[in-house]
Short mmCIF file of C-alpha atoms in Angstrom, two decimals:
data_model
loop_
_atom_site.label_atom_id
_atom_site.label_comp_id
_atom_site.label_asym_id
_atom_site.label_seq_id
_atom_site.Cartn_x
_atom_site.Cartn_y
_atom_site.Cartn_z
CA MET A 1 27.41 -0.66 15.59
CA PHE A 2 29.33 -0.23 12.23
CA GLY A 3 32.25 -1.64 10.24
CA LEU A 4 35.75 -0.41 10.61
CA TYR A 5 37.97 0.97 8.42
CA GLU A 6 41.98 -0.02 8.39
CA SER A 7 42.57 3.33 10.47
CA GLY A 8 40.13 2.00 13.05
CA GLU A 9 41.44 -1.38 13.06
CA ASN A 10 45.26 0.41 14.11
CA TYR A 11 43.75 2.79 16.67
CA LEU A 12 42.09 -0.37 18.51
CA GLU A 13 45.43 -2.26 18.22
CA THR A 14 47.47 0.39 19.52
CA ILE A 15 45.18 0.68 22.54
CA LEU A 16 45.25 -2.86 23.20
CA MET A 17 48.97 -2.88 22.89
CA LEU A 18 49.49 0.28 25.13
CA GLN A 19 47.31 -1.62 27.83
CA ASN A 20 48.87 -4.80 27.65
CA ARG A 21 52.01 -3.19 28.69
CA GLY A 22 49.82 -2.05 31.84
CA MET A 23 49.28 1.59 30.83
CA SER A 24 46.18 3.66 31.43
CA VAL A 25 45.46 4.77 27.87
CA ARG A 26 44.26 8.55 26.89
CA SER A 27 44.52 10.07 23.44
CA VAL A 28 48.11 11.86 24.14
CA ASP A 29 49.74 8.19 24.64
CA ILE A 30 47.91 7.09 21.32
CA ALA A 31 49.38 10.21 19.39
CA ALA A 32 52.70 9.53 20.80
CA GLU A 33 52.41 5.58 19.95
CA MET A 34 51.25 5.87 16.50
CA ASN A 35 53.09 9.30 15.72
CA PHE A 36 49.56 11.10 14.96
CA SER A 37 48.43 14.51 15.74
CA LYS A 38 46.31 15.20 18.79
CA PRO A 39 43.46 16.28 16.47
CA SER A 40 43.62 13.36 14.06
CA VAL A 41 43.82 11.03 17.15
CA SER A 42 40.68 13.29 18.91
CA ARG A 43 38.62 12.42 15.74
CA ALA A 44 39.26 8.99 15.80
CA VAL A 45 38.70 8.51 19.48
CA GLY A 46 34.97 10.43 18.87
CA ILE A 47 34.46 8.10 15.93
CA LEU A 48 35.52 4.56 17.69
CA LYS A 49 33.33 5.93 20.83
CA ASN A 50 30.31 6.47 18.88
CA GLY A 51 30.65 3.30 17.48
CA GLY A 52 30.76 1.65 20.43
CA PHE A 53 34.62 0.09 20.26
CA ILE A 54 35.68 2.21 22.87
CA ASP A 55 34.63 4.45 26.24
CA VAL A 56 36.26 7.34 27.38
CA ALA A 57 35.95 8.17 30.83
CA PRO A 58 35.46 11.91 32.09
CA ASP A 59 39.10 12.14 33.15
CA GLY A 60 39.78 11.09 29.45
CA TYR A 61 41.19 7.43 30.10
CA ILE A 62 40.20 5.53 27.27
CA THR A 63 39.25 1.34 27.48
CA LEU A 64 37.98 -0.83 24.85
CA THR A 65 34.54 -2.33 24.88
CA GLU A 66 34.03 -5.81 24.60
CA GLU A 67 33.03 -5.34 20.92
CA GLY A 68 36.41 -3.19 20.61
CA ARG A 69 38.78 -5.72 22.39
CA ILE A 70 37.65 -8.42 20.06
CA VAL A 71 38.53 -6.44 16.74
CA ALA A 72 41.70 -5.28 18.84
CA GLU A 73 42.71 -9.19 19.43
CA ARG A 74 41.67 -10.14 15.94
CA ILE A 75 43.94 -7.72 14.45
CA TYR A 76 46.79 -8.05 16.85
CA GLU A 77 46.81 -11.90 16.27
CA ARG A 78 46.91 -11.20 12.53
CA HIS A 79 49.77 -9.07 12.75
CA THR A 80 52.04 -11.30 15.33
CA VAL A 81 51.24 -14.56 13.08
CA ILE A 82 51.92 -12.88 10.02
CA SER A 83 55.02 -10.89 11.02
CA LYS A 84 56.71 -13.90 12.79
CA TRP A 85 55.87 -16.38 9.78
CA LEU A 86 57.59 -13.60 7.53
CA MET A 87 60.34 -13.31 9.63
CA ASP A 88 60.58 -17.52 10.14
CA LEU A 89 60.82 -17.43 6.30
CA GLY A 90 64.08 -15.02 6.51
CA VAL A 91 62.33 -11.47 6.13
CA SER A 92 64.32 -8.85 7.85
CA GLU A 93 61.85 -7.79 10.99
CA LYS A 94 61.47 -4.54 10.18
CA THR A 95 60.35 -5.38 6.77
CA ALA A 96 57.92 -8.39 8.26
CA LEU A 97 56.40 -5.71 10.75
CA GLU A 98 55.93 -3.14 8.02
CA ASP A 99 54.19 -6.08 5.75
CA ALA A 100 52.59 -7.48 8.29
CA CYS A 101 50.36 -4.07 8.90
CA LYS A 102 49.30 -4.16 5.54
CA LEU A 103 48.44 -7.53 5.24
CA GLU A 104 46.60 -7.78 8.38
CA HIS A 105 43.84 -5.93 7.39
CA GLY A 106 43.54 -7.36 3.95
CA ILE A 107 43.33 -10.78 4.40
CA SER A 108 40.40 -12.96 4.27
CA GLU A 109 39.32 -14.90 7.64
CA GLU A 110 39.54 -18.10 5.77
CA SER A 111 42.66 -17.22 3.99
CA PHE A 112 44.24 -16.33 7.83
CA GLU A 113 42.78 -19.51 9.30
CA LYS A 114 44.41 -21.84 6.40
CA LEU A 115 47.77 -19.99 7.06
CA LYS A 116 47.77 -20.50 10.88
CA GLN A 117 46.71 -24.38 10.26
CA HIS A 118 49.37 -24.51 7.58
CA ILE A 119 52.24 -22.95 10.02
CA LYS A 120 51.14 -25.44 12.64
CA GLU A 121 51.08 -28.37 10.10
CA LYS A 122 54.75 -27.45 8.81
CA HIS A 123 56.54 -25.66 11.71
CA GLY A 124 54.68 -26.76 14.76
CA ASP A 125 54.08 -23.83 16.98
CA ILE A 126 56.37 -21.23 16.05
CA LEU A 127 53.59 -18.73 17.12
#
């Protein structure tokens, strides 16, 4: 296994979101969702497969491995918590979602856990 860059985390998060919608995911679905070219997605899929984050069936369907699901769920939780928190502060939904994408990858585990704790203490369960 190897570490992921922000782009790899975004791919895993996208696969998770598509699967949560009940979709069987293929590269073309990821390309459409992320508005990326098919060659870019194919390259990323190869890297994620080699890293042990996804499995690709012979028919092209993509599933997250255990490791891939852990990473995807971590990033998705960060995105959800940060975007809801920003919207609760009065930030527009569009800006909150864009800013959450930027913040979710760079925030440390310690800071994120403290942020979640603070939100729960001050606002209850807005998440």
